[in-house]
Structures are given as C-alpha cells and as structure tokens.
Coordinates of C-alpha atoms and ligand atoms in Angstrom, one line a residue:
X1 CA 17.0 -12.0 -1.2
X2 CA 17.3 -9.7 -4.0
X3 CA 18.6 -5.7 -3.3
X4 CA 19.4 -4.6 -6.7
X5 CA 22.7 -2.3 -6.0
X6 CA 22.7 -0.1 -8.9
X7 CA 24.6 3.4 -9.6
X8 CA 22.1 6.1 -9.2
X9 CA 21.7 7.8 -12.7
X10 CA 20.4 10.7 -12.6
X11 CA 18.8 12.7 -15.7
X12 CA 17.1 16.6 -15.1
X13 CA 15.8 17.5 -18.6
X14 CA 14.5 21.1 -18.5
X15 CA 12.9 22.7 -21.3
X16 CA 12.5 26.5 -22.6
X17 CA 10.2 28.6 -20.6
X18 CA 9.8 27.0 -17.2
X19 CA 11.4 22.9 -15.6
X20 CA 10.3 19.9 -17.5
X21 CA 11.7 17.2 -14.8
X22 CA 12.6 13.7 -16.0
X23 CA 14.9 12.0 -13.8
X24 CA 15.9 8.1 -13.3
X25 CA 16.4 6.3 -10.4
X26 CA 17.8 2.8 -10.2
X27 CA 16.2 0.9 -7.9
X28 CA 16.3 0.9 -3.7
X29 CA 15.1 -2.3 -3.5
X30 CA 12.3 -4.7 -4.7
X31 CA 10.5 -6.6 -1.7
X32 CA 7.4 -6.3 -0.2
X33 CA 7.0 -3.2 1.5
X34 CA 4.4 -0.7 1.5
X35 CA 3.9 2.1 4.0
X36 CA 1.4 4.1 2.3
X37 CA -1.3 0.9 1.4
X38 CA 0.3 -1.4 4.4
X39 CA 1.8 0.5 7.0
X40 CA 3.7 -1.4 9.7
X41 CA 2.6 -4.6 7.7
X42 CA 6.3 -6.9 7.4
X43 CA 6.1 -8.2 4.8
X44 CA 3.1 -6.2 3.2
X45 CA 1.1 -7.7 0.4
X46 CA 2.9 -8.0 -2.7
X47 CA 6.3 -7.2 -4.3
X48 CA 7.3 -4.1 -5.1
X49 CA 10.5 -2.3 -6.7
X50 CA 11.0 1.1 -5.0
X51 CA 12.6 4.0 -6.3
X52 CA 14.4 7.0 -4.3
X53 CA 15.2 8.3 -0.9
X54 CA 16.7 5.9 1.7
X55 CA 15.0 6.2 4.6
X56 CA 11.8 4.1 2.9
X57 CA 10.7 1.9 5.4
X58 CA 7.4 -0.3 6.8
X59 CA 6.3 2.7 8.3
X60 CA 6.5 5.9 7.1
X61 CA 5.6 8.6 9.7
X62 CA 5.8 12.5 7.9
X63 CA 6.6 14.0 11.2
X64 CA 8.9 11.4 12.0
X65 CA 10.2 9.7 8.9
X66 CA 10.4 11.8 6.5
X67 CA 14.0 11.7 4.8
X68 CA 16.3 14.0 6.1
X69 CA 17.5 13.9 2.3
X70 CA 14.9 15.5 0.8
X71 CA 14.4 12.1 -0.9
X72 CA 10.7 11.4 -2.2
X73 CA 10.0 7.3 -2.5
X74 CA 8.4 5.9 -6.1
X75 CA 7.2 2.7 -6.2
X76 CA 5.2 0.0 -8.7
X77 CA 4.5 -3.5 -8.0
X78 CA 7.0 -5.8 -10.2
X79 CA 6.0 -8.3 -13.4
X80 CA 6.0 -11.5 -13.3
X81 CA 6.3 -14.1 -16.1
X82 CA 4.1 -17.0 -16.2
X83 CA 5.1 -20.1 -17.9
X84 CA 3.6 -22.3 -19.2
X85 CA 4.3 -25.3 -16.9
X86 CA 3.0 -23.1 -14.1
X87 CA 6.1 -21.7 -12.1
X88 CA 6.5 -17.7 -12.1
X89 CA 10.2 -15.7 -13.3
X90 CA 10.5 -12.1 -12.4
X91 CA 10.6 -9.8 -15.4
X92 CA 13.4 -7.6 -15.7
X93 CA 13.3 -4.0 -16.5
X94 CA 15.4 -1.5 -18.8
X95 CA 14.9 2.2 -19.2
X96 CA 14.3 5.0 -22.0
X97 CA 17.6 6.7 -20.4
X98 CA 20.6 5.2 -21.7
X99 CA 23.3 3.2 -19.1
X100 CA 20.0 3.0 -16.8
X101 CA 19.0 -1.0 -16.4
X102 CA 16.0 -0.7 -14.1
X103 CA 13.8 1.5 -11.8
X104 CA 11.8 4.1 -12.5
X105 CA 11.7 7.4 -14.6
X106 CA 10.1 10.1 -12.9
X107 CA 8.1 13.4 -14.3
X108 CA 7.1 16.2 -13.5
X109 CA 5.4 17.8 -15.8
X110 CA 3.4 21.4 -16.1
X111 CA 2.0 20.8 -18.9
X112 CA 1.7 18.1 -21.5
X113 CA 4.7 15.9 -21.8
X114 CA 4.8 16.8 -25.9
X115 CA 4.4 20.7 -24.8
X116 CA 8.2 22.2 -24.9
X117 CA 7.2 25.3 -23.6
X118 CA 5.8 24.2 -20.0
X119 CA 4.4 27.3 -19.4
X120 CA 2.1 26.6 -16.8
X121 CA 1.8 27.7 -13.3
X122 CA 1.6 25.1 -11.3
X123 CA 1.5 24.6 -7.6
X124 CA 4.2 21.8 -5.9
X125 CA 3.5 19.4 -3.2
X126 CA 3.6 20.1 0.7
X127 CA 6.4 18.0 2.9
X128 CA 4.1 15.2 4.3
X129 CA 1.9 14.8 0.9
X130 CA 1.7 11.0 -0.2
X131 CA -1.0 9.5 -3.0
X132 CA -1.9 6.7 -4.6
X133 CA -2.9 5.5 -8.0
X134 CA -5.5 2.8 -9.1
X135 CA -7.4 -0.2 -8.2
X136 CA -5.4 -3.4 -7.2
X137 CA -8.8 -5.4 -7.2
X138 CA -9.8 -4.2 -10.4
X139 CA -10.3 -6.6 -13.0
X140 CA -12.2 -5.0 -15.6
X141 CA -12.1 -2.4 -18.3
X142 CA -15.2 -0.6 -16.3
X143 CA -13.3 -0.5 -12.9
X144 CA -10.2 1.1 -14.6
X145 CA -11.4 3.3 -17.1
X146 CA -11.7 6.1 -14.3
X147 CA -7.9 6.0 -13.7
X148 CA -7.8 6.2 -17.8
X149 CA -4.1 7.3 -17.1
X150 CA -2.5 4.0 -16.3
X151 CA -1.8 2.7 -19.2
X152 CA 0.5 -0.1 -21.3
X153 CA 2.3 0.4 -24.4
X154 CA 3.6 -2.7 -26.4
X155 CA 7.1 -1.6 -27.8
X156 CA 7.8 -2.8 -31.8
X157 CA 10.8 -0.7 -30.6
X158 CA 12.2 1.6 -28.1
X159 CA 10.3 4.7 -30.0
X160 CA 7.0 3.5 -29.5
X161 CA 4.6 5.4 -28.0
X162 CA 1.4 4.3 -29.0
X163 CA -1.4 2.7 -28.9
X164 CA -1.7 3.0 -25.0
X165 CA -4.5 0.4 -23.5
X166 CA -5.7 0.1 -20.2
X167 CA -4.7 -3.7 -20.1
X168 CA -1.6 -5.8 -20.7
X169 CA -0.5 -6.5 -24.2
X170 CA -2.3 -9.3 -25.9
X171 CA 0.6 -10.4 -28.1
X172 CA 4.8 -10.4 -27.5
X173 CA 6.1 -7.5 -27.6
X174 CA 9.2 -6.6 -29.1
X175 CA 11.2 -4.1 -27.7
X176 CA 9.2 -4.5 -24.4
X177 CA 6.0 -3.2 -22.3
X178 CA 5.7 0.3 -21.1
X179 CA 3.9 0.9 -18.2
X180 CA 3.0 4.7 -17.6
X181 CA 1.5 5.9 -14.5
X182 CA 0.1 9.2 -14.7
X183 CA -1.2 10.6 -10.9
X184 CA -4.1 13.2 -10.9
X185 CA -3.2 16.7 -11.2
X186 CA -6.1 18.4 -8.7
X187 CA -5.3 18.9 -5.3
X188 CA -8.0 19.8 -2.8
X189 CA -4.9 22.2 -1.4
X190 CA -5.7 21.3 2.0
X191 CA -5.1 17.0 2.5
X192 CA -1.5 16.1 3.1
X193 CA -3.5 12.3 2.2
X194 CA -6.4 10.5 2.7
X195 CA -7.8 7.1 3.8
X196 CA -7.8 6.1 0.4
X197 CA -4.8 8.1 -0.5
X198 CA -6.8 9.2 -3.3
X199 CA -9.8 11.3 -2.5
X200 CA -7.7 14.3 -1.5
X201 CA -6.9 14.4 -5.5
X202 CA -8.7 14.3 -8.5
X203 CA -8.6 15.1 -12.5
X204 CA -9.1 17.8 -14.3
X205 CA -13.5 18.6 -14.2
X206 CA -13.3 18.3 -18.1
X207 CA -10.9 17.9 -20.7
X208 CA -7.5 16.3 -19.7
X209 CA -4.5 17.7 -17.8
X210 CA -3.2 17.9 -21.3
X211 CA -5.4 19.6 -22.8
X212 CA -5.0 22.6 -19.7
X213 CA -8.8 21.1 -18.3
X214 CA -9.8 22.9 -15.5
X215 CA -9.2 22.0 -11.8
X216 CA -13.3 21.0 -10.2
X217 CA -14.1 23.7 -7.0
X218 CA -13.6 20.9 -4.7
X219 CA -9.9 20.4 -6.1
X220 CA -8.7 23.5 -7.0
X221 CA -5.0 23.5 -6.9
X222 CA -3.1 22.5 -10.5
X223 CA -0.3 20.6 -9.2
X224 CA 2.5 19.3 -11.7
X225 CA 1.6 16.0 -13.1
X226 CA 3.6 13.5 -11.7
X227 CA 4.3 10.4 -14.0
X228 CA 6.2 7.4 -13.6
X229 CA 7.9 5.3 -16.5
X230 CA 8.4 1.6 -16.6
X231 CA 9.7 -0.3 -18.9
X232 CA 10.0 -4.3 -18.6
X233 CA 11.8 -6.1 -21.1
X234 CA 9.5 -9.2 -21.6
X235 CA 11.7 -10.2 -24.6
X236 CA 13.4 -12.6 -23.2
X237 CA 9.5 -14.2 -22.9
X238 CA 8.5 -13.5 -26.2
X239 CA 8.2 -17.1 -27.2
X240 CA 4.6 -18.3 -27.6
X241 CA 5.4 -21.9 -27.0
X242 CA 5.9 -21.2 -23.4
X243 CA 2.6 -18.7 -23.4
X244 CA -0.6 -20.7 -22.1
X245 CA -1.8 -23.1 -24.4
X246 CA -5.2 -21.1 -24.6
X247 CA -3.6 -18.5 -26.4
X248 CA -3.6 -15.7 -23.5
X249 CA -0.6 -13.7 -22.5
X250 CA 1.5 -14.7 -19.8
X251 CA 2.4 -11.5 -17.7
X252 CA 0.9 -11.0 -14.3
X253 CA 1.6 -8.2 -11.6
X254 CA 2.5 -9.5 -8.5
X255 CA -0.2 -9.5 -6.6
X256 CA -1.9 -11.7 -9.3
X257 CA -3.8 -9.8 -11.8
X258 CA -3.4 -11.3 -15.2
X259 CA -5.6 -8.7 -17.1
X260 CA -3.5 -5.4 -16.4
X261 CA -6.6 -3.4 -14.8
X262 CA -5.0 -3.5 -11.6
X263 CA -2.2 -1.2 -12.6
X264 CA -1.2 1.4 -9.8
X265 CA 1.6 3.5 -8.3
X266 CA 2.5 5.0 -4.8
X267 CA 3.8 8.5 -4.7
X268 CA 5.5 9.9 -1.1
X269 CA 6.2 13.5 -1.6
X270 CA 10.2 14.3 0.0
X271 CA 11.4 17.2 -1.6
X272 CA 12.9 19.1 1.1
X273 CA 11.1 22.6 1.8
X274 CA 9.5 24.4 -1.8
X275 CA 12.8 22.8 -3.7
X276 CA 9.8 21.6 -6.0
X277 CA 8.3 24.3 -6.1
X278 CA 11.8 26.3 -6.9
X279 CA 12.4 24.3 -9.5
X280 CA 9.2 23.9 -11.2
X281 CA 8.8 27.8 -11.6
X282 CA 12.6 28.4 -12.9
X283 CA 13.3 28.5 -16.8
X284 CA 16.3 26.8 -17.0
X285 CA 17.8 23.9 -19.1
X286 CA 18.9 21.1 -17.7
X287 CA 21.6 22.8 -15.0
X288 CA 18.4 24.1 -12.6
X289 CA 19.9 24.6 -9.3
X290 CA 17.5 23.0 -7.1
X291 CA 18.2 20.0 -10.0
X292 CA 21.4 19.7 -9.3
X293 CA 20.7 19.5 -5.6
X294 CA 18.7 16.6 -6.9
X295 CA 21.2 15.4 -8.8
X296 CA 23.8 14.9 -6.1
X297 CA 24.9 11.0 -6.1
X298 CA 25.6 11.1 -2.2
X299 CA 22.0 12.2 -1.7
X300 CA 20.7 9.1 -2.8
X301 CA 22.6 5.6 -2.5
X302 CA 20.1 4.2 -4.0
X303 CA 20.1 0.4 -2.6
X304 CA 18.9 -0.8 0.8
X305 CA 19.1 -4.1 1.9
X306 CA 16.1 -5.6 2.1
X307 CA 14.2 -6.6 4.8
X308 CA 11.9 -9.0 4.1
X309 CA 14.2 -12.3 3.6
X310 CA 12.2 -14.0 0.6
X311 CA 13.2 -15.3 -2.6
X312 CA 11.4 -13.2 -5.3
X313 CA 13.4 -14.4 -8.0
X314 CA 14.6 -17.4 -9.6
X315 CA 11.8 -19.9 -10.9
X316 CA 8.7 -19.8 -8.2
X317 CA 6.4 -21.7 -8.1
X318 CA 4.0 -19.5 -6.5
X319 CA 4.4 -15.4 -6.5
X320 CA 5.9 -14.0 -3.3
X321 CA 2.7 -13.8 -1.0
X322 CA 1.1 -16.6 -2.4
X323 CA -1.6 -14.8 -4.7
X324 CA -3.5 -16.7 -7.2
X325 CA -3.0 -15.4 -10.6
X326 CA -6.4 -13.9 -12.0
X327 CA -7.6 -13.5 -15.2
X328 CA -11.0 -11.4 -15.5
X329 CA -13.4 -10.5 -12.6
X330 CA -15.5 -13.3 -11.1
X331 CA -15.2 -16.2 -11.0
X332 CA -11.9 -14.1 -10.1
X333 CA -9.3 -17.3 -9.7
X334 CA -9.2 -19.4 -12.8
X335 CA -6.3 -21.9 -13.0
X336 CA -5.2 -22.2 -16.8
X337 CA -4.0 -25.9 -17.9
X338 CA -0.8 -26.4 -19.9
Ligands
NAG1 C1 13.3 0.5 9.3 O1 12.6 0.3 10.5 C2 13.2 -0.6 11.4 C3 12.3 -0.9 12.6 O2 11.8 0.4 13.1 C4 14.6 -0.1 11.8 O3 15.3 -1.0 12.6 C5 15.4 0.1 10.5 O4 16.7 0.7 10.8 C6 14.7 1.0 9.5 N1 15.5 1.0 8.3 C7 15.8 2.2 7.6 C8 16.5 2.0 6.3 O5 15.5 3.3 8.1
NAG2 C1 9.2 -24.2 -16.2 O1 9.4 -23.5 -17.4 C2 10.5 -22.6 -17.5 C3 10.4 -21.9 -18.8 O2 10.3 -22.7 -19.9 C4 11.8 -23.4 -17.2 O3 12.9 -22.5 -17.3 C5 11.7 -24.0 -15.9 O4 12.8 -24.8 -15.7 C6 10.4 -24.9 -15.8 N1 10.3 -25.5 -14.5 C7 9.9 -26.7 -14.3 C8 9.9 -27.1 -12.8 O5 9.7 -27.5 -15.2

C-alpha cells in the first residue's frame, strides 16, 4: 500500500492590490477514498490522491469532522498508464513549484489568473461548504463541454500553457500533461452542498469568470475561483512502441475513462472561521498573515496512512476497482488488441 510521505511545501504568492493564493501540497495519501461522491463507502470507487488537512476520512461529517486544523481536503483521481501488453503503471506526478514532486497546486483566485491586480471583491466559502467538479460517466466532447473548465495541456515544456482541450493529449508529451480544474465561481449563497454537489454552484450567466461575467440571480455570490493544478509526468511513457498498436494514446484515469471527458475534482471547504475570507480581501505580498497561518508545517503533516490495503502501484493488471478501460461513449467498453 502506497502513503506517499512527502514534506509539505508550501507556496502563498500574493499579488499587488488584493491575495492571489497558490499554494502546494504534497500528497496525504492516494487510495480510494471519497467522502463527498462515496461517503462511508471503504474502499470507494476509484483511486484517488488527496491533498491537505488530516482528518480526511470515509466519512466526512461538517458538524462532526471537520478538521480541527482548519485544513480544507483537494483531491483528483490518479493516471494510469496503459501498455501495450495490457497491464496498467501508475503515472507519477511533478509540480510547477520547484522541490515539490507530487500533489496538487491550489488557487484561489479573484480574478483571472493572468490579472496581477486581483482587484475583485469576492465572497469566501462557509465552514461546511464542499463541491464537486465534472462528469465521471462522461465520454464525450458534448457531455463535457458544459464544465468547459477542465481542461488538459500537453507540455513541449514546463512553460506551456496552451492549447488547453477538453480531452487527453493525442500524442506524447514532452515535458508532461497538465490537468487544470477550474470549479464554478457562482454560489447560490445559501447551500453548504447539494445532492449532486454541484447544483448549489454555477458559472458566470455570460462571459467567463475571467472576463468578470456576471453571477445569474439564482447564484448570486462571486466566490474566488478555486483551481487545482496537476501535472503528471508521462515522459517516462512517451514511447510509442508501447502505445496501442491502433495508434491511440495510452493514458486512462482510474476509474477507466480513456478519452479525458471524465475529468473532475472534489473541493471540501476547511478554512477555519473567515481566514479565507481575511486573506482574500488583504493586499499583501506573499507574507499575508492569515497565509502564514496556512503556511505553518505542523498544521499539515501531510501523509496518512492509508486505509484501504490494495496495491495501486507496481504493474496491474487490472486498475484498482476493477474498471474496464473506455474509450468513447457506447458501446462504452472496447478492449484494444496489442
Ligand atoms: C477514520 O475513520 C475511522 C473509522 O471511523 C477511524 O477509526 C480513523 O481513526 C479515522 N482516521 C482519521 C485519520 O481520522
Ligand atoms: C508489460 O509492459 C510493461 C511496459 O513495457 C512491462 O514493464 C511489463 O513488464 C509488461 N508485463 C508483462 C506481464 O509482460
């Protein structure tokens, strides 16, 4: 059983005017866990890495569970490499922030992530508030292009930015493959969550977050934009004679989406009190004081032992959970042939 036991490395940027929050947090752990999709559910579907405060567990109760230090929890399901003979490697990860080897890098953003000045009010999540990003079951362009956020970048090197596209790569990648995950920025102001962790948030009625679009009446609080940064190095798997003979790339989440539509994130608000909220509406440069709270390394230990007792690693020959790897929407299970 994996628990990846790295040093928490942590990273405030702040920029003029008003907090620009970028911070990176090595992984907790990588299992599968869930307590916002699959709550109670041991082990839940598929593997995940998880990012942040300790107390992450199967369960997550607000009133109950919430961590005591003001910890939120981050987490992405994890890549998996397909080769060609069938069996399934786990892709590692590196990160934008130098000495950082995995994990997730977390934003907060007021405004556009290009926009210095971060000059816009906006309003910070309540304790208890948890959301969710995307559509594991979708498997085409049409079901993702809604949650046009979640997107991939395929790194020529660790500058690139662009183009983004709504499904994996098609070719290696040099430097990598970025994920981003961008969460809606409209809150209805009133839902901690909802059934679908999603309804009780929505974009911007036109234009884009970036572009300062307006909030709809039935959302009408402009909450930071929260965005989470992934980078897995696939360059280790960049050889195309161990790609599928058919030509097709060979990355697949682990719940067993080959195409990339599926992409999604889980967001579980722990900030302790308005620290967010501080923070968010004080200019300061990198030393903000609710930051540095943040910042402290005994808040966050950053690795838990895991407690689903599975190998995720190594060479599998099926992915943890036993999902069939899919490459487009019905017939949704199509076994390719070395
Ligand atoms: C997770 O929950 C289990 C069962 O309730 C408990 O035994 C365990 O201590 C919890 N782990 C953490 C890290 O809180
Ligand atoms: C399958 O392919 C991978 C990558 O080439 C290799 O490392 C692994 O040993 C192979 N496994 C089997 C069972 O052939």
């Amino acid at each position: 059983m994996k628990s990846t036991n790295q040093a928490l490395l942590v990273l405030m940027l702040a920029t003029f005017g008003s907090a620009l929050i970028r911070f990176q947090c090595s992984q907790l752990v990588v299992e599968r866990l869930d307590p916002l999709v699959n709550p109670g559910m041991l082990p839940s579907t598929h593997v995940h890495q998880i990012v942040g405060g300790n107390s992450f567990n199967a369960t997550m109760d607000p009133k109950k569970d919430m961590p005591a230090e003001d910890f939120s929890n981050y987490w992405t399901a994890v890549l998996y490499f397909r080769a060609k003979n069938g069996t399934f490697k786990r892709v590692p990860q590196t990160s934008q922030i130098s000495g950082a080897t995995a994990g997730i890098t977390v934003y907060y953003m007021q405004d556009a992530l290009y926009d210095t000045a971060q000059k816009s009010k906006v309003t910070a999540f309540k304790p208890g508030f948890r959301m969710f990003i995307g559509d594991v079951n979708a498997r085409s362009k049409a079901e993702v292009t809604k949650y046009r956020q979640l997107t991939y970048t395929c790194m020529e090197n660790t500058g690139t930015r662009e183009p983004e596209t709504l499904n994996f790569p098609q070719k290696p990648c040099k430097a990598g493959i970025m994920v981003n995950q961008r969460f809606p920025t409209c809150w209805d102001g009133k839902n901690l969550d909802s059934p679908d962790h999603m309804a009780h948030m929505a974009y911007p009625e036109s234009g884009t977050f970036e572009s300062g679009g307006p909030c709809p009446a039935s959302h009408p609080v402009r909450t930071a934009q929260v965005l989470f940064e992934v980078v897995w190095d696939t360059s280790k798997f960049n050889n195309k004679a161990d790609w599928p003979a058919d030509g097709s790339q060979p990355f697949v989440w682990s719940f067993g989406d080959a195409t990339g539509y599926a992409n999604h994130a889980d967001y579980v608000f722990g900030w302790k009190g308005d620290a967010l909220q501080k923070i968010l509406d004080t200019a300061c440069v990198v030393n903000c004081a609710g930051a540095k709270t943040q910042n402290t390394a005994a808040m966050n230990k950053c690795a838990q032992k895991a407690v689903v007792n599975e190998n995720i690693d190594g060479w599998l020959t099926e992915l943890p959970g036993g999902h069939e790897v899919q490459y487009g929407p019905a017939p949704r299970a199509v076994k390719y042939v070395a």
